[in-house]
Coordinates of C-alpha atoms and ligand atoms in Angstrom, one line a residue:
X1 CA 0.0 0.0 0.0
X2 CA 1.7 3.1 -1.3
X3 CA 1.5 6.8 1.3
X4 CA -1.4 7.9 -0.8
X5 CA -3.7 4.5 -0.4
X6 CA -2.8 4.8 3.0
X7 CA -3.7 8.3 3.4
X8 CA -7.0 7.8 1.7
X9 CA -8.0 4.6 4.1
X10 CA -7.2 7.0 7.3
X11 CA -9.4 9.8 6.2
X12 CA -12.2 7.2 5.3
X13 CA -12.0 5.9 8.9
X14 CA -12.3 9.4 10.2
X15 CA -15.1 10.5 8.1
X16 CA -17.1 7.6 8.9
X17 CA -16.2 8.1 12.2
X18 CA -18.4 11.5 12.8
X19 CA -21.6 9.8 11.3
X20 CA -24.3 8.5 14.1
X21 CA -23.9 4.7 13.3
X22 CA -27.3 2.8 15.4
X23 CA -25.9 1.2 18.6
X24 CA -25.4 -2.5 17.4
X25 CA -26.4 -4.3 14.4
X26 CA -28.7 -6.7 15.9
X27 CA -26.9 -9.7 13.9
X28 CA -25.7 -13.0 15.4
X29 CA -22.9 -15.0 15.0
X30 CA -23.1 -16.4 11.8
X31 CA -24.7 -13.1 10.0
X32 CA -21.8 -11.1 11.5
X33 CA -19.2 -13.7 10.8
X34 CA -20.9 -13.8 7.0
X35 CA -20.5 -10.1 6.5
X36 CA -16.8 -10.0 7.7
X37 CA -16.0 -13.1 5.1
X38 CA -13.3 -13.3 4.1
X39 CA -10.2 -13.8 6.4
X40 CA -7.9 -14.8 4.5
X41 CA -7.4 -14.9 0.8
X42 CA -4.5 -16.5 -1.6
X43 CA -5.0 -13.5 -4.6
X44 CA -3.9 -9.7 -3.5
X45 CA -7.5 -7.7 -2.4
X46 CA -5.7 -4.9 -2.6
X47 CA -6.8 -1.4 -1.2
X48 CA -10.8 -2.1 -2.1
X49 CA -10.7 -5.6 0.3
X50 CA -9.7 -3.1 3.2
X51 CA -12.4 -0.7 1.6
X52 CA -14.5 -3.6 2.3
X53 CA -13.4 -5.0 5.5
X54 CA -14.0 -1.2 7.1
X55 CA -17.5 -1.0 6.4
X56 CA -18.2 -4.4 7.5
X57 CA -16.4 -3.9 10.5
X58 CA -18.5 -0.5 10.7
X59 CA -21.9 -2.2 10.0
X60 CA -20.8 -5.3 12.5
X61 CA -19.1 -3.6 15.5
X62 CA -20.9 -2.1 18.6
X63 CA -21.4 1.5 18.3
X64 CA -19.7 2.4 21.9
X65 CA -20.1 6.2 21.4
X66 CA -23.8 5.9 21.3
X67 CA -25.7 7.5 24.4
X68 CA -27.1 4.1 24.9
X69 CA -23.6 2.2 25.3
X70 CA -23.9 2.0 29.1
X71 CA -22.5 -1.7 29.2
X72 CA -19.1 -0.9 30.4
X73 CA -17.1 1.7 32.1
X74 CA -15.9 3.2 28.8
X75 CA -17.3 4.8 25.5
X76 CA -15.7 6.2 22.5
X77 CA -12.2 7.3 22.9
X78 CA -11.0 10.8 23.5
X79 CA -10.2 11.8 19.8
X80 CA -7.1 13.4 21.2
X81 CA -6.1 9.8 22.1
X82 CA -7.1 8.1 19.1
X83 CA -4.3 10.6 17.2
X84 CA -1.5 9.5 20.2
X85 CA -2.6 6.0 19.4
X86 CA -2.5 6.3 15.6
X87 CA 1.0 8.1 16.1
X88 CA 2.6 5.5 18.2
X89 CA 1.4 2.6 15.7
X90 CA 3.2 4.4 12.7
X91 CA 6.3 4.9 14.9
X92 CA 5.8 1.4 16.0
X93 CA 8.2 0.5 18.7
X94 CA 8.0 -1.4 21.7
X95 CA 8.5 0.0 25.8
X96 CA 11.4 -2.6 26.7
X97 CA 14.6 -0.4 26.0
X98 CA 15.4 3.9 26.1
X99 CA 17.1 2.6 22.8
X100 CA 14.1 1.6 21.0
X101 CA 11.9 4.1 22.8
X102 CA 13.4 7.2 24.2
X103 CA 10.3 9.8 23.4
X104 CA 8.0 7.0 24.8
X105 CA 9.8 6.2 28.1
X106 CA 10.3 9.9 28.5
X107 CA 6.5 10.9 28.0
X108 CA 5.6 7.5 30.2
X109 CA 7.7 8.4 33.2
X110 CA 6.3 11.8 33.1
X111 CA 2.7 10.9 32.9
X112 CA 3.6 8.3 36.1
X113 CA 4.5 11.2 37.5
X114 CA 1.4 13.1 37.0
X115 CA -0.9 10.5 38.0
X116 CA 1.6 10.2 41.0
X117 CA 0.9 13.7 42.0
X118 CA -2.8 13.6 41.7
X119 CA -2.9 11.2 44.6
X120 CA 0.5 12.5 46.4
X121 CA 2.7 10.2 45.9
X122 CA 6.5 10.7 44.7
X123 CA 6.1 9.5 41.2
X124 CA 7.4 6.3 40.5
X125 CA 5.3 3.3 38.6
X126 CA 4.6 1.6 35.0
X127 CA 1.8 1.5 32.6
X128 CA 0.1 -2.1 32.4
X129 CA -2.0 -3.5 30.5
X130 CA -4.6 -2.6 32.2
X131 CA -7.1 -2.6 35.9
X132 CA -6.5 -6.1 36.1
X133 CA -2.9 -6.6 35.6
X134 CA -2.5 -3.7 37.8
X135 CA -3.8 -5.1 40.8
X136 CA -1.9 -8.5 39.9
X137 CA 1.2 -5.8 40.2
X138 CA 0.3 -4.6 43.8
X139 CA 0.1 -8.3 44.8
X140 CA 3.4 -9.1 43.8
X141 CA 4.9 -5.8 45.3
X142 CA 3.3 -6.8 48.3
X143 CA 4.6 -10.3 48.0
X144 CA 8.3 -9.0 47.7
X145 CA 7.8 -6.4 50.6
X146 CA 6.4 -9.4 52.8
X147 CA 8.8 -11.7 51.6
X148 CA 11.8 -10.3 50.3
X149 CA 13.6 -12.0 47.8
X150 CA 10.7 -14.2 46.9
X151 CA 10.9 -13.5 43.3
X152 CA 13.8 -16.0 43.0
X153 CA 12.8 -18.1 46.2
X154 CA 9.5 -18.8 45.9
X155 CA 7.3 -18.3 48.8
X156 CA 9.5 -20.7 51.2
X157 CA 6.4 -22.9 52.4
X158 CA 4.5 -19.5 53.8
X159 CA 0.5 -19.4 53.6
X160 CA 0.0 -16.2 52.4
X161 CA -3.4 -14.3 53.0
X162 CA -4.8 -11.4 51.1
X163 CA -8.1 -9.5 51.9
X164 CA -10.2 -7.7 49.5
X165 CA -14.1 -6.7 49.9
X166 CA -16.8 -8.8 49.3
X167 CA -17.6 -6.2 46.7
X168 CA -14.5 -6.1 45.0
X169 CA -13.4 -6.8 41.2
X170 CA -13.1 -10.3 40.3
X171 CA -9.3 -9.6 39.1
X172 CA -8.1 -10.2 42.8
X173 CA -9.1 -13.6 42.2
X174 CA -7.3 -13.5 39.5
X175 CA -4.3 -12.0 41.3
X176 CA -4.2 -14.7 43.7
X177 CA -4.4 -17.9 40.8
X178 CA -1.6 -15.9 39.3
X179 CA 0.7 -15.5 42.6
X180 CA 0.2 -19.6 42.7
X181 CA -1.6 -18.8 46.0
X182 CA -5.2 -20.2 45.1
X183 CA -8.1 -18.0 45.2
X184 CA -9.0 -19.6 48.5
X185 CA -6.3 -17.6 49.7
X186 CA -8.0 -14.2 49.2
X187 CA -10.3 -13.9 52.3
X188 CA -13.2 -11.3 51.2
X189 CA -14.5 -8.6 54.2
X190 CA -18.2 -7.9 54.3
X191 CA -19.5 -4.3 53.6
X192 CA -21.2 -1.9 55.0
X193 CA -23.1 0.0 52.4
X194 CA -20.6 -1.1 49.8
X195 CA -17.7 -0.4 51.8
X196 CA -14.9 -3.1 53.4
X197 CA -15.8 -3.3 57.0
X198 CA -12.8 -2.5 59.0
X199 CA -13.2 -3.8 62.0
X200 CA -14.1 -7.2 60.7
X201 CA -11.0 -6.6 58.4
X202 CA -8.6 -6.5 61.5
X203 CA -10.4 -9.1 63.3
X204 CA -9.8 -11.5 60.2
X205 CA -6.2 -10.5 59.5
X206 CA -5.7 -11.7 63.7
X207 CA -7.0 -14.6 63.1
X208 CA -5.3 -15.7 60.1
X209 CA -2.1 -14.8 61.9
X210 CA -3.5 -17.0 64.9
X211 CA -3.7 -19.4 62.6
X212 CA 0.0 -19.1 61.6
X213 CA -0.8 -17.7 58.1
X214 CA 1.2 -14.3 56.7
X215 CA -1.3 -11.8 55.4
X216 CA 0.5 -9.7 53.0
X217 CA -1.5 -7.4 50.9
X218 CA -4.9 -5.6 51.9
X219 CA -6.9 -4.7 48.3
X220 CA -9.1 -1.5 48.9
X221 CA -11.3 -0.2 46.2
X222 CA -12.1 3.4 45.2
X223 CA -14.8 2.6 42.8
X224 CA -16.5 -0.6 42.8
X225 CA -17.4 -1.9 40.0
X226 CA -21.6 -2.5 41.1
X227 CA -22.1 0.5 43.3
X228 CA -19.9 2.5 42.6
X229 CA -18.4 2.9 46.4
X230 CA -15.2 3.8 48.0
X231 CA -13.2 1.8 50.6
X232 CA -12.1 4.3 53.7
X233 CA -8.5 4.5 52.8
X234 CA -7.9 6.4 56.1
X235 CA -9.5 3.6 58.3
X236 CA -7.7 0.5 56.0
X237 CA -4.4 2.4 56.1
X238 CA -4.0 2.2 59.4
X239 CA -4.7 -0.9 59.9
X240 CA -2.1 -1.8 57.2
X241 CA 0.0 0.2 59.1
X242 CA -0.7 -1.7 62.4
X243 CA -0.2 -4.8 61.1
X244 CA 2.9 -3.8 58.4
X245 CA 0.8 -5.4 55.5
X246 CA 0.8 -3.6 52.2
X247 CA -2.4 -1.8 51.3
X248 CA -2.7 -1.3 47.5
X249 CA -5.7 0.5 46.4
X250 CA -7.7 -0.4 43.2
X251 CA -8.9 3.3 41.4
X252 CA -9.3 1.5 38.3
X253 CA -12.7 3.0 38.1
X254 CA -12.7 5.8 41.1
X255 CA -9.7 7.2 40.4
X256 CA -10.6 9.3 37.4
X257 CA -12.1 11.4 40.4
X258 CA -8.3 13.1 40.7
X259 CA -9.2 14.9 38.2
X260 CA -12.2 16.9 39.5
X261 CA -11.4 19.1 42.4
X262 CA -15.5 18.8 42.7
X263 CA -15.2 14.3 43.8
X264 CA -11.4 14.2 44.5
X265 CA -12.1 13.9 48.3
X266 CA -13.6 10.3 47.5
X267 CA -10.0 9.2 47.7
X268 CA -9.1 10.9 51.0
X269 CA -6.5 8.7 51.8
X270 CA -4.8 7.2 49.0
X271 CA -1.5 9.3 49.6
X272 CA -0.9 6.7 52.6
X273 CA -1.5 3.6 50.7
X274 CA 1.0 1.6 49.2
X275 CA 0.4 1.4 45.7
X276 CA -2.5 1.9 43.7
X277 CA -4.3 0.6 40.3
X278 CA -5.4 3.7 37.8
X279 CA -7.2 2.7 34.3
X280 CA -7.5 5.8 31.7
X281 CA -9.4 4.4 29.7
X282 CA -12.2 4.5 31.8
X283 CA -13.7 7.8 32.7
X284 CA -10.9 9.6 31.4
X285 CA -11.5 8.1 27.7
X286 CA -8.2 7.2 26.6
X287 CA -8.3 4.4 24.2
X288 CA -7.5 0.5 24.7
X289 CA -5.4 -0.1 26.8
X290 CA -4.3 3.0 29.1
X291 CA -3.9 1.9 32.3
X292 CA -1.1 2.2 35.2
X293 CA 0.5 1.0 38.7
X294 CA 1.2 3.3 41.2
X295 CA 4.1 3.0 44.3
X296 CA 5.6 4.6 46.6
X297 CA 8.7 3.0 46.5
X298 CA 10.8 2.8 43.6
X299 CA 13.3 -0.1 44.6
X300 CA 10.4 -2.2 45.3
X301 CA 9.5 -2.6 41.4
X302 CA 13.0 -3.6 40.8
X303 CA 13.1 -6.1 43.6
X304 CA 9.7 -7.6 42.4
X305 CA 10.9 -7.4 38.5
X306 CA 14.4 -9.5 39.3
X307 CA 14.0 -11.8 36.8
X308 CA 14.7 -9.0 34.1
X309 CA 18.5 -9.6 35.1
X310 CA 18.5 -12.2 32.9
X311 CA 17.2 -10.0 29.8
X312 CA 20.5 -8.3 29.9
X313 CA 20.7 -8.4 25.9
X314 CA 17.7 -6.4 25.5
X315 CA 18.9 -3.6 28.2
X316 CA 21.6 -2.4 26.4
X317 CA 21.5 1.3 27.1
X318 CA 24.6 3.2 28.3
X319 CA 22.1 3.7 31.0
X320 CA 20.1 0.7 32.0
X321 CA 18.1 2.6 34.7
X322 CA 16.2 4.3 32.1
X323 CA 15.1 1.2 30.2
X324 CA 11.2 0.8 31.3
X325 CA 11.0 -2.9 30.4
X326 CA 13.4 -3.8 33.9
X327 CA 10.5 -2.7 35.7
X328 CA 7.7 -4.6 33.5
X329 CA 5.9 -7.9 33.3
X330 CA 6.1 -7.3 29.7
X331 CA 8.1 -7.5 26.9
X332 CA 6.6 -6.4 23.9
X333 CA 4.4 -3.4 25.3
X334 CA 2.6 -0.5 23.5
X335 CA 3.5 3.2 24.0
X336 CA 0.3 3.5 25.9
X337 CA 1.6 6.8 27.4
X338 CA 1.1 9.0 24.6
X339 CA -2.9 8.9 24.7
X340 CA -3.1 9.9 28.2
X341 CA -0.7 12.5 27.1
X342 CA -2.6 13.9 24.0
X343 CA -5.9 14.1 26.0
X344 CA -4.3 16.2 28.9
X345 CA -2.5 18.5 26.6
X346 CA -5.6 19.0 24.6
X347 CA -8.3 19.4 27.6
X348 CA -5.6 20.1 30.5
X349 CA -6.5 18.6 33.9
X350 CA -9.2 20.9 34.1
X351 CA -11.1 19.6 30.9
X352 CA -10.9 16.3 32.3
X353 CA -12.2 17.1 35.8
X354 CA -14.9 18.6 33.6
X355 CA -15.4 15.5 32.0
X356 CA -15.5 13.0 34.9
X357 CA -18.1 15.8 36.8
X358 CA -20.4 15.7 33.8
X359 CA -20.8 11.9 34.3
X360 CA -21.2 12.0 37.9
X361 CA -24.3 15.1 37.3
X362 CA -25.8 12.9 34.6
X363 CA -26.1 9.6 37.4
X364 CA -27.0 12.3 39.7
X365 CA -30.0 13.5 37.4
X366 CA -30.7 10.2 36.9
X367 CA -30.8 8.9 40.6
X368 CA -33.1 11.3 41.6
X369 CA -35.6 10.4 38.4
X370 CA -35.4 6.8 39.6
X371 CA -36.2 7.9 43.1
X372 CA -39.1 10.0 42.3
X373 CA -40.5 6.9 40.2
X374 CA -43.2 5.1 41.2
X375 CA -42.0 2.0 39.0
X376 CA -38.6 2.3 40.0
X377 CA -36.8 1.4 43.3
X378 CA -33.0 3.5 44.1
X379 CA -30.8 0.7 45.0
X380 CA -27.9 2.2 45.6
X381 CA -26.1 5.7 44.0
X382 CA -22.5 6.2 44.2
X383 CA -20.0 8.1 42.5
X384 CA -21.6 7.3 38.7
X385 CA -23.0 4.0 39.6
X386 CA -26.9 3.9 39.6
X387 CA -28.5 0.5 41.1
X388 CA -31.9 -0.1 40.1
X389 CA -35.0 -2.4 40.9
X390 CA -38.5 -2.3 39.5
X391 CA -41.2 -2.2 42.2
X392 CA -42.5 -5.4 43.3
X393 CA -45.8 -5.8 41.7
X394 CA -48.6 -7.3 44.3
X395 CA -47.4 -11.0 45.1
X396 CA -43.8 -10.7 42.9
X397 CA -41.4 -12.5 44.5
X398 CA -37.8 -11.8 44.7
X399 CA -36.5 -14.2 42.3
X400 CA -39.9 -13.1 39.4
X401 CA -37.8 -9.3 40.1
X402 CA -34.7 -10.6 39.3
X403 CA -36.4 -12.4 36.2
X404 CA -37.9 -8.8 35.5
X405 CA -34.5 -7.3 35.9
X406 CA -32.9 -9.8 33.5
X407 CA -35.9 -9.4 30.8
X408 CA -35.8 -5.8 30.7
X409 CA -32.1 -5.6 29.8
X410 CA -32.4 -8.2 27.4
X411 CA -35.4 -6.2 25.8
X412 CA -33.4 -2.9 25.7
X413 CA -30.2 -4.8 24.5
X414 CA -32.5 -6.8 21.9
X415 CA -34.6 -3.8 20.6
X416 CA -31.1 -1.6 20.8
X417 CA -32.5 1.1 22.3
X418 CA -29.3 0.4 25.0
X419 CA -26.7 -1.9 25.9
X420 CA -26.7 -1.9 30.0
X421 CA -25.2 -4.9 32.6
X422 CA -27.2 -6.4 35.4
X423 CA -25.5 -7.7 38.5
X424 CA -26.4 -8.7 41.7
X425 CA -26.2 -6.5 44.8
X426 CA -27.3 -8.0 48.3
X427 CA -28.3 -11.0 46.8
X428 CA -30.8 -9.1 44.0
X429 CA -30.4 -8.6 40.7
X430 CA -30.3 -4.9 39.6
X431 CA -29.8 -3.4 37.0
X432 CA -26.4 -1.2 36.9
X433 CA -26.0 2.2 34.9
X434 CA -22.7 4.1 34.7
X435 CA -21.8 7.0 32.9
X436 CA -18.4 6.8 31.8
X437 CA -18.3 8.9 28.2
X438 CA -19.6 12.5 27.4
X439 CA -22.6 11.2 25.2
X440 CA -24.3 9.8 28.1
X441 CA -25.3 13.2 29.4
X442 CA -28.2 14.3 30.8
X443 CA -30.8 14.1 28.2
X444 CA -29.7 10.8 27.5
X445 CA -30.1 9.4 31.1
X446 CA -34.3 10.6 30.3
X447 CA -34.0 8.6 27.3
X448 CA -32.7 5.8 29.4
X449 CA -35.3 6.2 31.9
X450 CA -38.4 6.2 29.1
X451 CA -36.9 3.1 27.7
X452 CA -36.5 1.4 30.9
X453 CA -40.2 2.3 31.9
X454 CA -41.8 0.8 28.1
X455 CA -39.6 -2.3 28.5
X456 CA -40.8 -2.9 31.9
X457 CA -44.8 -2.4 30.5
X458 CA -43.9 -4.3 27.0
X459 CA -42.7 -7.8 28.8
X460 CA -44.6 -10.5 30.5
X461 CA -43.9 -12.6 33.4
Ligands
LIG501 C1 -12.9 -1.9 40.2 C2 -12.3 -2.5 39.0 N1 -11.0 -2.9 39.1 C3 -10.4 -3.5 38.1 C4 -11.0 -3.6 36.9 C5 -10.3 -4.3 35.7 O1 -9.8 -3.3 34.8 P1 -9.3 -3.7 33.4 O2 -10.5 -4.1 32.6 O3 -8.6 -2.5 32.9 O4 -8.4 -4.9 33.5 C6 -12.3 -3.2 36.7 C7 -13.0 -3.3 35.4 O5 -14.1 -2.8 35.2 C8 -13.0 -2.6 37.8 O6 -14.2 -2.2 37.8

């Protein structure tokens, strides 16, 4: 493909991209899989295959800019960050080595840096690849802090114990498979209201030490992923602190609220932590994959990454120190960086605060529709979580409103008027709205409602 082909395929994408495509195309399996055919080919397509592959991916792909993409915690990117993306795939290089990558490791350290400083810490970390692997990240700090030089020894016959809340992401169990711990090593603290109960926490950490077990890493969350609610960090810090066990906090979701100085106060706390999990492209809108660990300590990464000592051939700066990939769980790893960068230069960290408060006002608006509603039933609100229940009808028992739960959001997802996740909370099922992208703003969280209300009349027990 020659500059000119190339130039004219990029500017089709981008004019395509400002038309209103319909939220999904309401195909299956087959019908999408027939419209994307083919994959492969012996004969050159040329420019005209990719001509077609575009629109079929257009026609066959979920429209996630629509107001009515309220499935996940992200939308559309920031357009600023689908340039920075665009630019590191023509540059093409790879995070391992300053030699292969000195702009990128330059613009990364700085933006660990930024994050740092939103949440007062010094300013030392790594982009990931994303919440997940984060939080996989604080476990293994916390592993090397609690047992040091376990990265080459192994875990020396120790029990290790983690706590998280019974509310928190799945991705500590996967944290704890990972760590060869087993998942029945994570011990999960009730809530209160969505939050990690404290005292139970304590009591639970004595008892596995009475037991002769070595807790090692408390997981907090700012943001669940249901309702939306924030650990205290002051309360679980100190008992961290009591017991020298690392706290790491997850702000995969919740910590986009750095940004605003209206919601920054929901992570009181997090300066005393440990380390903490921060995903751009939530709220913030960066695109696939943006996402970074956060520590206090510098030498702690190194300790933890020991087995890139033996990557020495790929290290090969004058300066190994500045050489991300010695502080990575990765290889290969994108230049992720540059799309938190482009969005902050373009909005500044004002624009973005702007951004994350405009979600939070539209769940607001919405919460207090759903509360006024005679239909509806306020579960829980938090942050830009919305939990929702239909009113019993006369006689309805709890598991015919979790049925009704479950067959309205298959009737909004069905008749795409939106795309929206139920999930259980206190043992019902609710259904969970989120605004995590601009085009779910007010107006659209009416819409929402409306559709919610004619879905609820149009199905039958
Ligand atoms: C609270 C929380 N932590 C972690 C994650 C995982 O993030 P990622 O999808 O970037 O791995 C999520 C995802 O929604 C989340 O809600």
């Amino acid at each position: 493909m020659n500059d000119l082909e190339t130039e004219q395929l990029l500017l089709k994408i981008l004019q395509d991209f400002r038309t209103t495509d319909p939220l999904h195309s309401g195909l299956d399996y087959d019908e999408i899989k027939s419209r994307l055919m083919p994959f492969t080919v012996d004969e050159p397509g040329g420019i005209d295959a990719i001509v077609r592959a575009i629109d079929a991916y257009w026609d066959t792909s979920v429209n996630t800019g629509h107001p009515g993409f309220l499935r996940a915690f992200w939308g559309a990117s920031e357009p600023a960050s689908i340039v920075a993306s665009l630019l590191s795939d023509v540059r093409n290089t790879t995070m391992h080595s300053f030699a292969v990558a000195p702009a990128a490791t330059i613009i990364e350290t700085e933006m660990i840096k930024a994050i740092s400083n939103l949440a007062g810490f010094p300013g030392h970390g790594i982009f990931t690849t994303g919440g997940s692997n984060s939080n996989q990240m604080g476990f293994m700090c916390a592993r090397e802090d609690a047992l040091p030089g376990s990265s080459a020894t192994g875990l020396n016959g120790q029990n290790l114990r983690a706590f998280a809340s019974a509310e928190a992401h799945y991705s500590v169990e996967a944290a704890a498979n990972m760590m060869g711990i087993g998942t029945d090593s994570l011990i999960r603290i009730p809530c209160i209201n969505g939050k990690m109960d404290p005292q139970t926490l304590d009591e639970k950490i004595i008892q596995e030490k009475q037991n002769g077990n070595l807790p090692f890493i408390i997981l907090s969350t700012a943001g669940t992923t249901v309702r939306g609610s924030f650990d205290d960090l002051n309360a679980i810090s100190e008992i961290a602190q009591k017991h020298g066990i690392w706290h790491h906090v997850d702000a995969a979701w919740g910590g986009a609220a750095l940004f605003s100085n209206k919601h920054s106060n929901l992570l009181n706390g997090i300066e005393k932590a440990d380390s903490f999990a921060f995903d751009a492209h939530k709220m913030i809108g960066s695109s696939m994959v943006c996402s970074a660990f956060i520590v206090q300590e510098e030498s702690i990464l190194t300790q933890t990454m020991s087995h890139t000592n033996t990557g020495d051939y790929l290290f090969d700066d004058p300066n190994k120190k500045l050489s991300l990939g010695r502080i990575s769980l990765q290889c290969g790893r994108r230049a992720d960086a540059l799309k938190l960068w482009f969005s902050w230069l373009e909005l500044g960290k004002k624009g973005l605060g702007r951004r994350v408060d405009a979600c939070i006002d539209a769940s607001e608006h919405l919460a207090h529709l759903v509360e006024e509603h005679p239909q509806l039933s306020l579960v829980s609100f938090s942050y830009s979580n919305v939990c929702i229940r239909f009113t019993p009808q006369p006689n309805e028992t709890i598991e015919q409103g979790n049925q009704r739960v479950r067959m309205v959001r298959n009737y909004l997802e069905d008749h795409a008027k939106c795309m929206i996740l139920d999930s259980m909370l206190d043992n019902q099922l609710v259904i969970r709205f989120t605004a995590s992208h601009p085009n779910v703003d007010k107006g659209a969280t009416e819409v929402f409602l409306s559709n919610l209300i004619d879905a609820n009349e149009k199905i039958s027990l």
